Amino acid sequence: MPTTVSGAGLTVITLNKILGGAGLALLLGGVLLGFRTVAAGGAECGSAFRPAAGITPMACDNALNGASTLTIAVLIAGVLCLIGSVAVKLVRDRAHEQVVA
């Protein structure tokens, strides 16, 4: 027999979907940021995932460092959102099992 979800259960499901969607969007954004090329002082520096081949100017060091830091921060935020989504799901399932039993 199907059960309907209302009240707090609906809120938790919505929160879970929002956290999961935000996590996936942040992960995708982090990957795209990692492949975005940066330039410094008129020289192409490459991207956080693929720096330019050969010897790059010292000006590229700061540009690549900033791009890498931003990429890592966005990827970590995405992973944290996904972990939060899984945690909310596990807590909801465990609470639901206790209510049914």
PDB file of N, CA and C in Angstrom:
ATOM      1  N   MET A   1       0.843  -1.172   0.000  1.00  0.00           N
ATOM      2  CA  MET A   1       0.000   0.000   0.000  1.00  0.00           C
ATOM      3  C   MET A   1       0.895   1.246   0.000  1.00  0.00           C
ATOM      4  N   PRO A   2       0.742   2.127  -0.964  1.00  0.00           N
ATOM      5  CA  PRO A   2       1.595   3.315  -1.030  1.00  0.00           C
ATOM      6  C   PRO A   2       1.304   4.272   0.130  1.00  0.00           C
ATOM      7  N   THR A   3       2.366   4.889   0.588  1.00  0.00           N
ATOM      8  CA  THR A   3       2.220   5.876   1.655  1.00  0.00           C
ATOM      9  C   THR A   3       2.505   7.256   1.102  1.00  0.00           C
ATOM     10  N   THR A   4       1.861   8.245   1.640  1.00  0.00           N
ATOM     11  CA  THR A   4       2.106   9.621   1.210  1.00  0.00           C
ATOM     12  C   THR A   4       3.102  10.262   2.160  1.00  0.00           C
ATOM     13  N   VAL A   5       3.875  11.159   1.611  1.00  0.00           N
ATOM     14  CA  VAL A   5       4.876  11.867   2.392  1.00  0.00           C
ATOM     15  C   VAL A   5       4.408  13.302   2.557  1.00  0.00           C
ATOM     16  N   SER A   6       4.429  13.786   3.781  1.00  0.00           N
ATOM     17  CA  SER A   6       4.021  15.167   4.019  1.00  0.00           C
ATOM     18  C   SER A   6       4.801  15.726   5.195  1.00  0.00           C
ATOM     19  N   GLY A   7       4.717  17.007   5.364  1.00  0.00           N
ATOM     20  CA  GLY A   7       5.339  17.665   6.509  1.00  0.00           C
ATOM     21  C   GLY A   7       6.852  17.597   6.480  1.00  0.00           C
ATOM     22  N   ALA A   8       7.422  17.112   7.590  1.00  0.00           N
ATOM     23  CA  ALA A   8       8.878  17.073   7.743  1.00  0.00           C
ATOM     24  C   ALA A   8       9.520  16.135   6.723  1.00  0.00           C
ATOM     25  N   GLY A   9       8.851  15.030   6.387  1.00  0.00           N
ATOM     26  CA  GLY A   9       9.396  14.094   5.415  1.00  0.00           C
ATOM     27  C   GLY A   9       9.579  14.738   4.050  1.00  0.00           C
ATOM     28  N   LEU A  10       8.613  15.536   3.645  1.00  0.00           N
ATOM     29  CA  LEU A  10       8.702  16.235   2.371  1.00  0.00           C
ATOM     30  C   LEU A  10       9.829  17.264   2.386  1.00  0.00           C
ATOM     31  N   THR A  11      10.005  17.925   3.511  1.00  0.00           N
ATOM     32  CA  THR A  11      11.079  18.905   3.654  1.00  0.00           C
ATOM     33  C   THR A  11      12.441  18.232   3.540  1.00  0.00           C
ATOM     34  N   VAL A  12      12.583  17.066   4.171  1.00  0.00           N
ATOM     35  CA  VAL A  12      13.853  16.349   4.135  1.00  0.00           C
ATOM     36  C   VAL A  12      14.140  15.847   2.720  1.00  0.00           C
ATOM     37  N   ILE A  13      13.140  15.355   2.040  1.00  0.00           N
ATOM     38  CA  ILE A  13      13.329  14.891   0.661  1.00  0.00           C
ATOM     39  C   ILE A  13      13.741  16.051  -0.235  1.00  0.00           C
ATOM     40  N   THR A  14      13.100  17.194  -0.058  1.00  0.00           N
ATOM     41  CA  THR A  14      13.446  18.377  -0.851  1.00  0.00           C
ATOM     42  C   THR A  14      14.874  18.827  -0.555  1.00  0.00           C
ATOM     43  N   LEU A  15      15.238  18.845   0.724  1.00  0.00           N
ATOM     44  CA  LEU A  15      16.601  19.224   1.112  1.00  0.00           C
ATOM     45  C   LEU A  15      17.608  18.260   0.500  1.00  0.00           C
ATOM     46  N   ASN A  16      17.287  16.985   0.513  1.00  0.00           N
ATOM     47  CA  ASN A  16      18.171  15.979  -0.057  1.00  0.00           C
ATOM     48  C   ASN A  16      18.372  16.217  -1.552  1.00  0.00           C
ATOM     49  N   LYS A  17      17.306  16.503  -2.275  1.00  0.00           N
ATOM     50  CA  LYS A  17      17.413  16.757  -3.713  1.00  0.00           C
ATOM     51  C   LYS A  17      18.197  18.034  -3.998  1.00  0.00           C
ATOM     52  N   ILE A  18      17.978  19.057  -3.196  1.00  0.00           N
ATOM     53  CA  ILE A  18      18.695  20.319  -3.391  1.00  0.00           C
ATOM     54  C   ILE A  18      20.186  20.129  -3.148  1.00  0.00           C
ATOM     55  N   LEU A  19      20.544  19.433  -2.050  1.00  0.00           N
ATOM     56  CA  LEU A  19      21.953  19.196  -1.753  1.00  0.00           C
ATOM     57  C   LEU A  19      22.607  18.338  -2.838  1.00  0.00           C
ATOM     58  N   GLY A  20      21.913  17.312  -3.300  1.00  0.00           N
ATOM     59  CA  GLY A  20      22.464  16.461  -4.349  1.00  0.00           C
ATOM     60  C   GLY A  20      22.650  17.211  -5.655  1.00  0.00           C
ATOM     61  N   GLY A  21      21.657  18.004  -6.035  1.00  0.00           N
ATOM     62  CA  GLY A  21      21.755  18.787  -7.270  1.00  0.00           C
ATOM     63  C   GLY A  21      22.847  19.834  -7.190  1.00  0.00           C
ATOM     64  N   ALA A  22      22.937  20.510  -6.046  1.00  0.00           N
ATOM     65  CA  ALA A  22      23.987  21.517  -5.872  1.00  0.00           C
ATOM     66  C   ALA A  22      25.366  20.867  -5.890  1.00  0.00           C
ATOM     67  N   GLY A  23      25.480  19.705  -5.269  1.00  0.00           N
ATOM     68  CA  GLY A  23      26.760  18.997  -5.268  1.00  0.00           C
ATOM     69  C   GLY A  23      27.203  18.614  -6.660  1.00  0.00           C
ATOM     70  N   LEU A  24      26.282  18.074  -7.443  1.00  0.00           N
ATOM     71  CA  LEU A  24      26.628  17.705  -8.817  1.00  0.00           C
ATOM     72  C   LEU A  24      26.972  18.930  -9.655  1.00  0.00           C
ATOM     73  N   ALA A  25      26.222  20.021  -9.471  1.00  0.00           N
ATOM     74  CA  ALA A  25      26.503  21.247 -10.221  1.00  0.00           C
ATOM     75  C   ALA A  25      27.880  21.811  -9.849  1.00  0.00           C
ATOM     76  N   LEU A  26      28.209  21.775  -8.556  1.00  0.00           N
ATOM     77  CA  LEU A  26      29.517  22.275  -8.135  1.00  0.00           C
ATOM     78  C   LEU A  26      30.649  21.395  -8.647  1.00  0.00           C
ATOM     79  N   LEU A  27      30.453  20.081  -8.644  1.00  0.00           N
ATOM     80  CA  LEU A  27      31.483  19.199  -9.193  1.00  0.00           C
ATOM     81  C   LEU A  27      31.699  19.462 -10.677  1.00  0.00           C
ATOM     82  N   LEU A  28      30.623  19.589 -11.414  1.00  0.00           N
ATOM     83  CA  LEU A  28      30.737  19.886 -12.841  1.00  0.00           C
ATOM     84  C   LEU A  28      31.401  21.246 -13.060  1.00  0.00           C
ATOM     85  N   GLY A  29      31.003  22.236 -12.266  1.00  0.00           N
ATOM     86  CA  GLY A  29      31.620  23.561 -12.370  1.00  0.00           C
ATOM     87  C   GLY A  29      33.099  23.526 -12.038  1.00  0.00           C
ATOM     88  N   GLY A  30      33.474  22.741 -11.036  1.00  0.00           N
ATOM     89  CA  GLY A  30      34.889  22.621 -10.673  1.00  0.00           C
ATOM     90  C   GLY A  30      35.708  21.998 -11.787  1.00  0.00           C
ATOM     91  N   VAL A  31      35.154  20.982 -12.419  1.00  0.00           N
ATOM     92  CA  VAL A  31      35.863  20.348 -13.538  1.00  0.00           C
ATOM     93  C   VAL A  31      36.011  21.332 -14.690  1.00  0.00           C
ATOM     94  N   LEU A  32      34.947  22.065 -14.987  1.00  0.00           N
ATOM     95  CA  LEU A  32      35.035  23.048 -16.070  1.00  0.00           C
ATOM     96  C   LEU A  32      36.026  24.160 -15.733  1.00  0.00           C
ATOM     97  N   LEU A  33      36.050  24.594 -14.473  1.00  0.00           N
ATOM     98  CA  LEU A  33      37.029  25.611 -14.069  1.00  0.00           C
ATOM     99  C   LEU A  33      38.451  25.088 -14.197  1.00  0.00           C
ATOM    100  N   GLY A  34      38.630  23.813 -13.920  1.00  0.00           N
ATOM    101  CA  GLY A  34      39.968  23.229 -14.010  1.00  0.00           C
ATOM    102  C   GLY A  34      40.521  23.214 -15.419  1.00  0.00           C
ATOM    103  N   PHE A  35      39.650  23.154 -16.418  1.00  0.00           N
ATOM    104  CA  PHE A  35      40.098  23.148 -17.806  1.00  0.00           C
ATOM    105  C   PHE A  35      40.107  24.537 -18.449  1.00  0.00           C
ATOM    106  N   ARG A  36      39.662  25.552 -17.708  1.00  0.00           N
ATOM    107  CA  ARG A  36      39.649  26.919 -18.243  1.00  0.00           C
ATOM    108  C   ARG A  36      41.084  27.438 -18.310  1.00  0.00           C
ATOM    109  N   THR A  37      41.468  27.964 -19.458  1.00  0.00           N
ATOM    110  CA  THR A  37      42.836  28.459 -19.603  1.00  0.00           C
ATOM    111  C   THR A  37      42.975  29.828 -18.956  1.00  0.00           C
ATOM    112  N   VAL A  38      44.153  30.081 -18.439  1.00  0.00           N
ATOM    113  CA  VAL A  38      44.461  31.381 -17.842  1.00  0.00           C
ATOM    114  C   VAL A  38      45.662  31.976 -18.566  1.00  0.00           C
ATOM    115  N   ALA A  39      45.760  33.272 -18.505  1.00  0.00           N
ATOM    116  CA  ALA A  39      46.878  33.983 -19.121  1.00  0.00           C
ATOM    117  C   ALA A  39      47.415  35.008 -18.133  1.00  0.00           C
ATOM    118  N   ALA A  40      48.699  35.284 -18.242  1.00  0.00           N
ATOM    119  CA  ALA A  40      49.325  36.291 -17.384  1.00  0.00           C
ATOM    120  C   ALA A  40      50.425  36.978 -18.176  1.00  0.00           C
ATOM    121  N   GLY A  41      50.402  38.278 -18.155  1.00  0.00           N
ATOM    122  CA  GLY A  41      51.426  39.050 -18.847  1.00  0.00           C
ATOM    123  C   GLY A  41      51.481  38.768 -20.339  1.00  0.00           C
ATOM    124  N   GLY A  42      50.345  38.472 -20.945  1.00  0.00           N
ATOM    125  CA  GLY A  42      50.296  38.217 -22.373  1.00  0.00           C
ATOM    126  C   GLY A  42      50.708  36.805 -22.767  1.00  0.00           C
ATOM    127  N   ALA A  43      51.026  35.970 -21.799  1.00  0.00           N
ATOM    128  CA  ALA A  43      51.446  34.597 -22.111  1.00  0.00           C
ATOM    129  C   ALA A  43      50.343  33.622 -21.709  1.00  0.00           C
ATOM    130  N   GLU A  44      50.113  32.642 -22.565  1.00  0.00           N
ATOM    131  CA  GLU A  44      49.152  31.582 -22.233  1.00  0.00           C
ATOM    132  C   GLU A  44      49.785  30.667 -21.196  1.00  0.00           C
ATOM    133  N   CYS A  45      49.100  30.464 -20.090  1.00  0.00           N
ATOM    134  CA  CYS A  45      49.645  29.652 -19.001  1.00  0.00           C
ATOM    135  C   CYS A  45      49.072  28.245 -18.968  1.00  0.00           C
ATOM    136  N   GLY A  46      48.053  27.988 -19.750  1.00  0.00           N
ATOM    137  CA  GLY A  46      47.389  26.694 -19.704  1.00  0.00           C
ATOM    138  C   GLY A  46      46.245  26.735 -18.700  1.00  0.00           C
ATOM    139  N   SER A  47      45.936  25.585 -18.104  1.00  0.00           N
ATOM    140  CA  SER A  47      44.844  25.506 -17.133  1.00  0.00           C
ATOM    141  C   SER A  47      45.337  24.816 -15.870  1.00  0.00           C
ATOM    142  N   ALA A  48      44.469  24.750 -14.874  1.00  0.00           N
ATOM    143  CA  ALA A  48      44.845  24.109 -13.621  1.00  0.00           C
ATOM    144  C   ALA A  48      45.144  22.629 -13.827  1.00  0.00           C
ATOM    145  N   PHE A  49      44.422  21.976 -14.731  1.00  0.00           N
ATOM    146  CA  PHE A  49      44.629  20.557 -14.981  1.00  0.00           C
ATOM    147  C   PHE A  49      45.736  20.295 -16.004  1.00  0.00           C
ATOM    148  N   ARG A  50      45.942  21.255 -16.933  1.00  0.00           N
ATOM    149  CA  ARG A  50      46.956  21.080 -17.973  1.00  0.00           C
ATOM    150  C   ARG A  50      47.742  22.372 -18.159  1.00  0.00           C
ATOM    151  N   PRO A  51      48.777  22.577 -17.345  1.00  0.00           N
ATOM    152  CA  PRO A  51      49.606  23.770 -17.534  1.00  0.00           C
ATOM    153  C   PRO A  51      50.264  23.739 -18.915  1.00  0.00           C
ATOM    154  N   ALA A  52      50.651  24.905 -19.385  1.00  0.00           N
ATOM    155  CA  ALA A  52      51.282  25.003 -20.705  1.00  0.00           C
ATOM    156  C   ALA A  52      52.571  24.192 -20.735  1.00  0.00           C
ATOM    157  N   ALA A  53      52.855  23.608 -21.883  1.00  0.00           N
ATOM    158  CA  ALA A  53      54.058  22.791 -22.022  1.00  0.00           C
ATOM    159  C   ALA A  53      55.296  23.681 -22.046  1.00  0.00           C
ATOM    160  N   GLY A  54      56.389  23.146 -21.592  1.00  0.00           N
ATOM    161  CA  GLY A  54      57.650  23.879 -21.615  1.00  0.00           C
ATOM    162  C   GLY A  54      57.779  24.806 -20.423  1.00  0.00           C
ATOM    163  N   ILE A  55      58.684  25.731 -20.552  1.00  0.00           N
ATOM    164  CA  ILE A  55      58.955  26.681 -19.472  1.00  0.00           C
ATOM    165  C   ILE A  55      57.973  27.837 -19.603  1.00  0.00           C
ATOM    166  N   THR A  56      57.232  28.086 -18.550  1.00  0.00           N
ATOM    167  CA  THR A  56      56.269  29.190 -18.552  1.00  0.00           C
ATOM    168  C   THR A  56      56.853  30.363 -17.768  1.00  0.00           C
ATOM    169  N   PRO A  57      56.435  31.574 -18.088  1.00  0.00           N
ATOM    170  CA  PRO A  57      56.932  32.738 -17.351  1.00  0.00           C
ATOM    171  C   PRO A  57      56.534  32.664 -15.875  1.00  0.00           C
ATOM    172  N   MET A  58      57.301  33.331 -15.041  1.00  0.00           N
ATOM    173  CA  MET A  58      57.003  33.322 -13.599  1.00  0.00           C
ATOM    174  C   MET A  58      55.645  33.959 -13.306  1.00  0.00           C
ATOM    175  N   ALA A  59      55.179  34.824 -14.191  1.00  0.00           N
ATOM    176  CA  ALA A  59      53.867  35.437 -13.988  1.00  0.00           C
ATOM    177  C   ALA A  59      52.773  34.381 -14.005  1.00  0.00           C
ATOM    178  N   CYS A  60      53.018  33.260 -14.672  1.00  0.00           N
ATOM    179  CA  CYS A  60      52.023  32.188 -14.734  1.00  0.00           C
ATOM    180  C   CYS A  60      51.867  31.479 -13.389  1.00  0.00           C
ATOM    181  N   ASP A  61      52.879  31.532 -12.554  1.00  0.00           N
ATOM    182  CA  ASP A  61      52.806  30.830 -11.276  1.00  0.00           C
ATOM    183  C   ASP A  61      51.605  31.293 -10.455  1.00  0.00           C
ATOM    184  N   ASN A  62      51.446  32.607 -10.328  1.00  0.00           N
ATOM    185  CA  ASN A  62      50.330  33.136  -9.546  1.00  0.00           C
ATOM    186  C   ASN A  62      48.992  32.849 -10.216  1.00  0.00           C
ATOM    187  N   ALA A  63      48.943  32.959 -11.529  1.00  0.00           N
ATOM    188  CA  ALA A  63      47.694  32.706 -12.247  1.00  0.00           C
ATOM    189  C   ALA A  63      47.278  31.247 -12.116  1.00  0.00           C
ATOM    190  N   LEU A  64      48.217  30.334 -12.273  1.00  0.00           N
ATOM    191  CA  LEU A  64      47.900  28.909 -12.140  1.00  0.00           C
ATOM    192  C   LEU A  64      47.585  28.540 -10.695  1.00  0.00           C
ATOM    193  N   ASN A  65      48.280  29.168  -9.752  1.00  0.00           N
ATOM    194  CA  ASN A  65      47.995  28.914  -8.339  1.00  0.00           C
ATOM    195  C   ASN A  65      46.574  29.351  -7.988  1.00  0.00           C
ATOM    196  N   GLY A  66      46.181  30.523  -8.455  1.00  0.00           N
ATOM    197  CA  GLY A  66      44.822  31.006  -8.193  1.00  0.00           C
ATOM    198  C   GLY A  66      43.768  30.129  -8.849  1.00  0.00           C
ATOM    199  N   ALA A  67      44.029  29.701 -10.090  1.00  0.00           N
ATOM    200  CA  ALA A  67      43.078  28.834 -10.788  1.00  0.00           C
ATOM    201  C   ALA A  67      42.956  27.488 -10.088  1.00  0.00           C
ATOM    202  N   SER A  68      44.074  26.957  -9.623  1.00  0.00           N
ATOM    203  CA  SER A  68      44.052  25.673  -8.910  1.00  0.00           C
ATOM    204  C   SER A  68      43.311  25.783  -7.590  1.00  0.00           C
ATOM    205  N   THR A  69      43.546  26.862  -6.870  1.00  0.00           N
ATOM    206  CA  THR A  69      42.874  27.057  -5.586  1.00  0.00           C
ATOM    207  C   THR A  69      41.366  27.170  -5.768  1.00  0.00           C
ATOM    208  N   LEU A  70      40.937  27.935  -6.754  1.00  0.00           N
ATOM    209  CA  LEU A  70      39.511  28.085  -7.021  1.00  0.00           C
ATOM    210  C   LEU A  70      38.888  26.750  -7.438  1.00  0.00           C
ATOM    211  N   THR A  71      39.576  26.019  -8.287  1.00  0.00           N
ATOM    212  CA  THR A  71      39.078  24.719  -8.741  1.00  0.00           C
ATOM    213  C   THR A  71      38.919  23.768  -7.565  1.00  0.00           C
ATOM    214  N   ILE A  72      39.923  23.688  -6.719  1.00  0.00           N
ATOM    215  CA  ILE A  72      39.872  22.783  -5.567  1.00  0.00           C
ATOM    216  C   ILE A  72      38.765  23.195  -4.610  1.00  0.00           C
ATOM    217  N   ALA A  73      38.599  24.489  -4.376  1.00  0.00           N
ATOM    218  CA  ALA A  73      37.553  24.959  -3.457  1.00  0.00           C
ATOM    219  C   ALA A  73      36.160  24.581  -3.971  1.00  0.00           C
ATOM    220  N   VAL A  74      35.929  24.748  -5.262  1.00  0.00           N
ATOM    221  CA  VAL A  74      34.620  24.416  -5.835  1.00  0.00           C
ATOM    222  C   VAL A  74      34.384  22.905  -5.793  1.00  0.00           C
ATOM    223  N   LEU A  75      35.419  22.121  -6.101  1.00  0.00           N
ATOM    224  CA  LEU A  75      35.283  20.665  -6.047  1.00  0.00           C
ATOM    225  C   LEU A  75      35.010  20.182  -4.618  1.00  0.00           C
ATOM    226  N   ILE A  76      35.693  20.755  -3.644  1.00  0.00           N
ATOM    227  CA  ILE A  76      35.465  20.371  -2.246  1.00  0.00           C
ATOM    228  C   ILE A  76      34.056  20.736  -1.816  1.00  0.00           C
ATOM    229  N   ALA A  77      33.573  21.899  -2.213  1.00  0.00           N
ATOM    230  CA  ALA A  77      32.200  22.302  -1.875  1.00  0.00           C
ATOM    231  C   ALA A  77      31.196  21.310  -2.476  1.00  0.00           C
ATOM    232  N   GLY A  78      31.443  20.855  -3.697  1.00  0.00           N
ATOM    233  CA  GLY A  78      30.566  19.878  -4.324  1.00  0.00           C
ATOM    234  C   GLY A  78      30.563  18.561  -3.587  1.00  0.00           C
ATOM    235  N   VAL A  79      31.734  18.095  -3.191  1.00  0.00           N
ATOM    236  CA  VAL A  79      31.835  16.837  -2.438  1.00  0.00           C
ATOM    237  C   VAL A  79      31.135  16.969  -1.095  1.00  0.00           C
ATOM    238  N   LEU A  80      31.298  18.097  -0.429  1.00  0.00           N
ATOM    239  CA  LEU A  80      30.637  18.305   0.867  1.00  0.00           C
ATOM    240  C   LEU A  80      29.117  18.317   0.723  1.00  0.00           C
ATOM    241  N   CYS A  81      28.611  18.908  -0.344  1.00  0.00           N
ATOM    242  CA  CYS A  81      27.168  18.886  -0.590  1.00  0.00           C
ATOM    243  C   CYS A  81      26.670  17.463  -0.821  1.00  0.00           C
ATOM    244  N   LEU A  82      27.424  16.686  -1.579  1.00  0.00           N
ATOM    245  CA  LEU A  82      27.019  15.303  -1.821  1.00  0.00           C
ATOM    246  C   LEU A  82      27.083  14.472  -0.541  1.00  0.00           C
ATOM    247  N   ILE A  83      28.093  14.699   0.279  1.00  0.00           N
ATOM    248  CA  ILE A  83      28.178  14.003   1.567  1.00  0.00           C
ATOM    249  C   ILE A  83      26.998  14.391   2.449  1.00  0.00           C
ATOM    250  N   GLY A  84      26.649  15.678   2.457  1.00  0.00           N
ATOM    251  CA  GLY A  84      25.485  16.128   3.217  1.00  0.00           C
ATOM    252  C   GLY A  84      24.204  15.493   2.727  1.00  0.00           C
ATOM    253  N   SER A  85      24.076  15.350   1.425  1.00  0.00           N
ATOM    254  CA  SER A  85      22.891  14.731   0.849  1.00  0.00           C
ATOM    255  C   SER A  85      22.771  13.275   1.281  1.00  0.00           C
ATOM    256  N   VAL A  86      23.878  12.552   1.235  1.00  0.00           N
ATOM    257  CA  VAL A  86      23.869  11.147   1.663  1.00  0.00           C
ATOM    258  C   VAL A  86      23.579  11.054   3.160  1.00  0.00           C
ATOM    259  N   ALA A  87      24.152  11.953   3.950  1.00  0.00           N
ATOM    260  CA  ALA A  87      23.914  11.930   5.394  1.00  0.00           C
ATOM    261  C   ALA A  87      22.447  12.189   5.716  1.00  0.00           C
ATOM    262  N   VAL A  88      21.844  13.149   5.038  1.00  0.00           N
ATOM    263  CA  VAL A  88      20.422  13.440   5.258  1.00  0.00           C
ATOM    264  C   VAL A  88      19.579  12.218   4.893  1.00  0.00           C
ATOM    265  N   LYS A  89      19.921  11.567   3.796  1.00  0.00           N
ATOM    266  CA  LYS A  89      19.188  10.379   3.364  1.00  0.00           C
ATOM    267  C   LYS A  89      19.310   9.255   4.395  1.00  0.00           C
ATOM    268  N   LEU A  90      20.526   9.021   4.891  1.00  0.00           N
ATOM    269  CA  LEU A  90      20.731   7.957   5.873  1.00  0.00           C
ATOM    270  C   LEU A  90      20.000   8.239   7.183  1.00  0.00           C
ATOM    271  N   VAL A  91      20.043   9.478   7.640  1.00  0.00           N
ATOM    272  CA  VAL A  91      19.353   9.839   8.883  1.00  0.00           C
ATOM    273  C   VAL A  91      17.850   9.698   8.703  1.00  0.00           C
ATOM    274  N   ARG A  92      17.335  10.120   7.562  1.00  0.00           N
ATOM    275  CA  ARG A  92      15.894  10.003   7.308  1.00  0.00           C
ATOM    276  C   ARG A  92      15.467   8.537   7.261  1.00  0.00           C
ATOM    277  N   ASP A  93      16.257   7.710   6.571  1.00  0.00           N
ATOM    278  CA  ASP A  93      15.921   6.287   6.490  1.00  0.00           C
ATOM    279  C   ASP A  93      15.961   5.621   7.868  1.00  0.00           C
ATOM    280  N   ARG A  94      16.970   5.964   8.644  1.00  0.00           N
ATOM    281  CA  ARG A  94      17.090   5.370   9.980  1.00  0.00           C
ATOM    282  C   ARG A  94      15.932   5.811  10.873  1.00  0.00           C
ATOM    283  N   ALA A  95      15.556   7.081  10.807  1.00  0.00           N
ATOM    284  CA  ALA A  95      14.428   7.576  11.598  1.00  0.00           C
ATOM    285  C   ALA A  95      13.122   6.931  11.135  1.00  0.00           C
ATOM    286  N   HIS A  96      12.987   6.723   9.845  1.00  0.00           N
ATOM    287  CA  HIS A  96      11.773   6.096   9.295  1.00  0.00           C
ATOM    288  C   HIS A  96      11.682   4.632   9.746  1.00  0.00           C
ATOM    289  N   GLU A  97      12.835   3.928   9.793  1.00  0.00           N
ATOM    290  CA  GLU A  97      12.840   2.531  10.260  1.00  0.00           C
ATOM    291  C   GLU A  97      12.417   2.445  11.724  1.00  0.00           C
ATOM    292  N   GLN A  98      12.834   3.402  12.545  1.00  0.00           N
ATOM    293  CA  GLN A  98      12.478   3.378  13.968  1.00  0.00           C
ATOM    294  C   GLN A  98      10.999   3.652  14.160  1.00  0.00           C
ATOM    295  N   VAL A  99      10.421   4.499  13.325  1.00  0.00           N
ATOM    296  CA  VAL A  99       9.007   4.820  13.440  1.00  0.00           C
ATOM    297  C   VAL A  99       8.163   3.614  13.033  1.00  0.00           C
ATOM    298  N   VAL A 100       8.582   2.933  11.970  1.00  0.00           N
ATOM    299  CA  VAL A 100       7.817   1.776  11.471  1.00  0.00           C
ATOM    300  C   VAL A 100       7.909   0.617  12.448  1.00  0.00           C
ATOM    301  N   ALA A 101       9.084   0.408  13.041  1.00  0.00           N
ATOM    302  CA  ALA A 101       9.270  -0.731  13.952  1.00  0.00           C
ATOM    303  C   ALA A 101       8.616  -0.478  15.257  1.00  0.00           C
TER     304      ALA A 101
END
